[in-house]
Amino acid sequence: MVNPALDPAAVDPAAAEPSPSTSAEKQRFAKTRFVANAGLAAGATYQWIVKPYRDGKFKKGAKGRTFALIKAGLAGAFAYNRLKAAVDNAKGDPLLSKAVAPLTAGIESLKGLGSKLRKGNASDADLSSLQDVITGVKSAGQSAGAPVTDKVPSLSQLGG
């Protein structure tokens, strides 16, 4: 028989599970997750929204407009989701959280961008705002020692 006083797992089974990493490891993983999520948001934004917009694919009468708008709508929703996740990740690192905190309002302003893009109602101002938020997140990561590079998600990743 196991003496409960000597075996914490006998009293609390959760105590037998491995504990979370040290605070330094949590911070490192927070930066890693921040970089991954911000990179996916930046890649989706560029590949599926900015590039087609510059190429005129969202204009009425453009060949493939409907499909481009659907992809852009999915990318907008995906980018918003990944940016929110990146901000949550940044909270795990003191330096990142200070750098990203001012961007939270900008990210919230993007909430309806996916549906605007899907419906073809996005304006130059909407795209400019999106690019400003992405640039701000990249700059915040860079200043906190977590440089963000664009990672283009596949269409299947955009869909969920």
CSV table of C-alpha atoms in Angstrom, one decimal:
chain,number,residue,atom,x,y,z
A,1,MET,CA,0.0,0.0,0.0
A,2,VAL,CA,1.2,3.5,-0.9
A,3,ASN,CA,1.5,6.0,1.9
A,4,PRO,CA,-0.4,9.1,0.7
A,5,ALA,CA,1.9,11.4,2.7
A,6,LEU,CA,4.8,10.2,0.5
A,7,ASP,CA,3.1,10.0,-2.8
A,8,PRO,CA,1.2,13.2,-3.9
A,9,ALA,CA,-0.3,11.3,-6.8
A,10,ALA,CA,-2.2,9.1,-4.4
A,11,VAL,CA,-3.9,12.1,-2.9
A,12,ASP,CA,-4.3,14.2,-6.1
A,13,PRO,CA,-4.0,12.3,-9.4
A,14,ALA,CA,-3.4,15.5,-11.3
A,15,ALA,CA,-0.1,15.9,-9.3
A,16,ALA,CA,1.3,12.9,-11.1
A,17,GLU,CA,0.9,14.6,-14.5
A,18,PRO,CA,3.9,16.6,-15.7
A,19,SER,CA,3.8,20.2,-14.7
A,20,PRO,CA,4.0,23.0,-17.3
A,21,SER,CA,7.3,24.2,-18.5
A,22,THR,CA,9.4,26.7,-16.7
A,23,SER,CA,8.4,30.4,-17.2
A,24,ALA,CA,11.4,30.8,-19.6
A,25,GLU,CA,10.1,27.9,-21.7
A,26,LYS,CA,6.6,29.3,-21.6
A,27,GLN,CA,7.9,32.6,-22.9
A,28,ARG,CA,9.9,30.9,-25.7
A,29,PHE,CA,6.9,28.9,-26.8
A,30,ALA,CA,4.7,32.0,-26.6
A,31,LYS,CA,7.1,33.7,-29.0
A,32,THR,CA,7.2,30.7,-31.3
A,33,ARG,CA,3.4,30.4,-31.4
A,34,PHE,CA,3.2,34.2,-31.9
A,35,VAL,CA,5.5,34.0,-34.9
A,36,ALA,CA,3.6,31.1,-36.4
A,37,ASN,CA,0.2,32.7,-36.0
A,38,ALA,CA,1.3,36.2,-37.2
A,39,GLY,CA,3.2,34.7,-40.1
A,40,LEU,CA,0.1,32.7,-41.3
A,41,ALA,CA,-2.0,35.9,-41.0
A,42,ALA,CA,0.5,37.9,-42.9
A,43,GLY,CA,0.9,35.2,-45.6
A,44,ALA,CA,-2.9,34.8,-46.0
A,45,THR,CA,-3.3,38.6,-46.2
A,46,TYR,CA,-0.7,39.0,-48.9
A,47,GLN,CA,-1.5,35.9,-51.0
A,48,TRP,CA,-5.3,35.9,-51.0
A,49,ILE,CA,-6.2,39.6,-50.4
A,50,VAL,CA,-3.5,42.2,-51.2
A,51,LYS,CA,-2.0,40.5,-54.3
A,52,PRO,CA,-5.4,39.8,-56.0
A,53,TYR,CA,-6.6,43.3,-55.1
A,54,ARG,CA,-3.5,44.9,-56.7
A,55,ASP,CA,-4.1,42.7,-59.8
A,56,GLY,CA,-7.6,44.0,-60.1
A,57,LYS,CA,-9.3,40.6,-59.5
A,58,PHE,CA,-12.0,42.2,-57.2
A,59,LYS,CA,-13.2,44.7,-59.9
A,60,LYS,CA,-16.6,44.1,-61.5
A,61,GLY,CA,-16.2,42.1,-64.7
A,62,ALA,CA,-12.8,40.7,-63.8
A,63,LYS,CA,-12.2,37.1,-64.8
A,64,GLY,CA,-12.4,34.8,-61.7
A,65,ARG,CA,-13.8,37.6,-59.5
A,66,THR,CA,-16.3,35.5,-57.6
A,67,PHE,CA,-13.7,32.9,-56.7
A,68,ALA,CA,-11.1,35.6,-55.8
A,69,LEU,CA,-13.7,37.3,-53.5
A,70,ILE,CA,-14.6,34.0,-51.8
A,71,LYS,CA,-10.9,33.2,-51.2
A,72,ALA,CA,-10.3,36.8,-49.9
A,73,GLY,CA,-13.3,36.5,-47.6
A,74,LEU,CA,-12.0,33.2,-46.1
A,75,ALA,CA,-8.5,34.7,-45.9
A,76,GLY,CA,-9.8,37.8,-44.1
A,77,ALA,CA,-11.6,35.7,-41.5
A,78,PHE,CA,-8.5,33.4,-41.2
A,79,ALA,CA,-6.2,36.4,-40.8
A,80,TYR,CA,-8.4,37.9,-38.1
A,81,ASN,CA,-8.5,34.6,-36.3
A,82,ARG,CA,-4.7,34.1,-36.4
A,83,LEU,CA,-4.1,37.7,-35.4
A,84,LYS,CA,-6.3,37.2,-32.3
A,85,ALA,CA,-4.4,34.0,-31.5
A,86,ALA,CA,-1.1,35.9,-32.0
A,87,VAL,CA,-2.1,38.5,-29.5
A,88,ASP,CA,-3.1,35.8,-27.0
A,89,ASN,CA,0.3,34.1,-27.5
A,90,ALA,CA,2.0,37.5,-27.0
A,91,LYS,CA,0.4,37.7,-23.5
A,92,GLY,CA,2.8,34.8,-22.5
A,93,ASP,CA,5.9,36.9,-23.1
A,94,PRO,CA,6.3,40.2,-21.2
A,95,LEU,CA,8.2,42.0,-24.0
A,96,LEU,CA,5.8,40.8,-26.7
A,97,SER,CA,2.7,41.7,-24.7
A,98,LYS,CA,4.0,45.3,-24.3
A,99,ALA,CA,4.8,45.5,-28.0
A,100,VAL,CA,1.5,44.0,-29.3
A,101,ALA,CA,-0.9,45.6,-26.8
A,102,PRO,CA,-1.4,48.8,-28.8
A,103,LEU,CA,-2.4,46.8,-31.9
A,104,THR,CA,-5.4,45.1,-30.2
A,105,ALA,CA,-7.9,47.8,-31.3
A,106,GLY,CA,-6.6,47.7,-34.9
A,107,ILE,CA,-7.1,43.9,-34.9
A,108,GLU,CA,-10.6,44.3,-33.5
A,109,SER,CA,-11.4,46.7,-36.3
A,110,LEU,CA,-10.8,43.9,-38.8
A,111,LYS,CA,-13.6,41.8,-37.4
A,112,GLY,CA,-16.0,42.2,-40.3
A,113,LEU,CA,-13.4,42.3,-43.0
A,114,GLY,CA,-14.0,38.7,-44.1
A,115,SER,CA,-17.6,39.2,-44.9
A,116,LYS,CA,-16.9,42.6,-46.6
A,117,LEU,CA,-14.4,40.9,-48.9
A,118,ARG,CA,-16.7,38.0,-49.6
A,119,LYS,CA,-19.5,40.4,-50.6
A,120,GLY,CA,-17.2,42.6,-52.6
A,121,ASN,CA,-17.8,45.6,-50.4
A,122,ALA,CA,-14.2,46.1,-49.1
A,123,SER,CA,-12.7,49.5,-49.8
A,124,ASP,CA,-9.1,50.8,-50.3
A,125,ALA,CA,-9.4,52.0,-46.7
A,126,ASP,CA,-10.2,48.5,-45.4
A,127,LEU,CA,-7.2,47.0,-47.2
A,128,SER,CA,-5.0,49.8,-46.0
A,129,SER,CA,-6.1,49.2,-42.5
A,130,LEU,CA,-5.4,45.4,-42.8
A,131,GLN,CA,-1.9,46.1,-44.2
A,132,ASP,CA,-1.3,48.6,-41.3
A,133,VAL,CA,-2.3,46.0,-38.7
A,134,ILE,CA,-0.1,43.3,-40.3
A,135,THR,CA,2.9,45.7,-40.5
A,136,GLY,CA,2.3,46.7,-36.9
A,137,VAL,CA,2.2,43.1,-35.7
A,138,LYS,CA,5.4,42.3,-37.7
A,139,SER,CA,7.1,45.4,-36.2
A,140,ALA,CA,6.0,44.5,-32.7
A,141,GLY,CA,7.4,41.0,-33.2
A,142,GLN,CA,10.7,42.3,-34.6
A,143,SER,CA,11.1,44.7,-31.7
A,144,ALA,CA,10.5,41.9,-29.2
A,145,GLY,CA,13.0,39.6,-30.8
A,146,ALA,CA,10.4,37.5,-32.6
A,147,PRO,CA,10.7,38.3,-36.3
A,148,VAL,CA,7.6,37.4,-38.4
A,149,THR,CA,7.9,36.1,-41.9
A,150,ASP,CA,4.9,35.5,-44.2
A,151,LYS,CA,3.7,31.9,-44.4
A,152,VAL,CA,1.0,31.3,-47.0
A,153,PRO,CA,-1.6,28.9,-45.8
A,154,SER,CA,-3.3,26.5,-48.2
A,155,LEU,CA,-6.9,27.0,-49.3
A,156,SER,CA,-7.9,24.0,-47.1
A,157,GLN,CA,-6.4,25.8,-44.1
A,158,LEU,CA,-8.4,28.9,-44.8
A,159,GLY,CA,-11.6,26.9,-44.8
A,160,GLY,CA,-11.1,25.7,-41.4
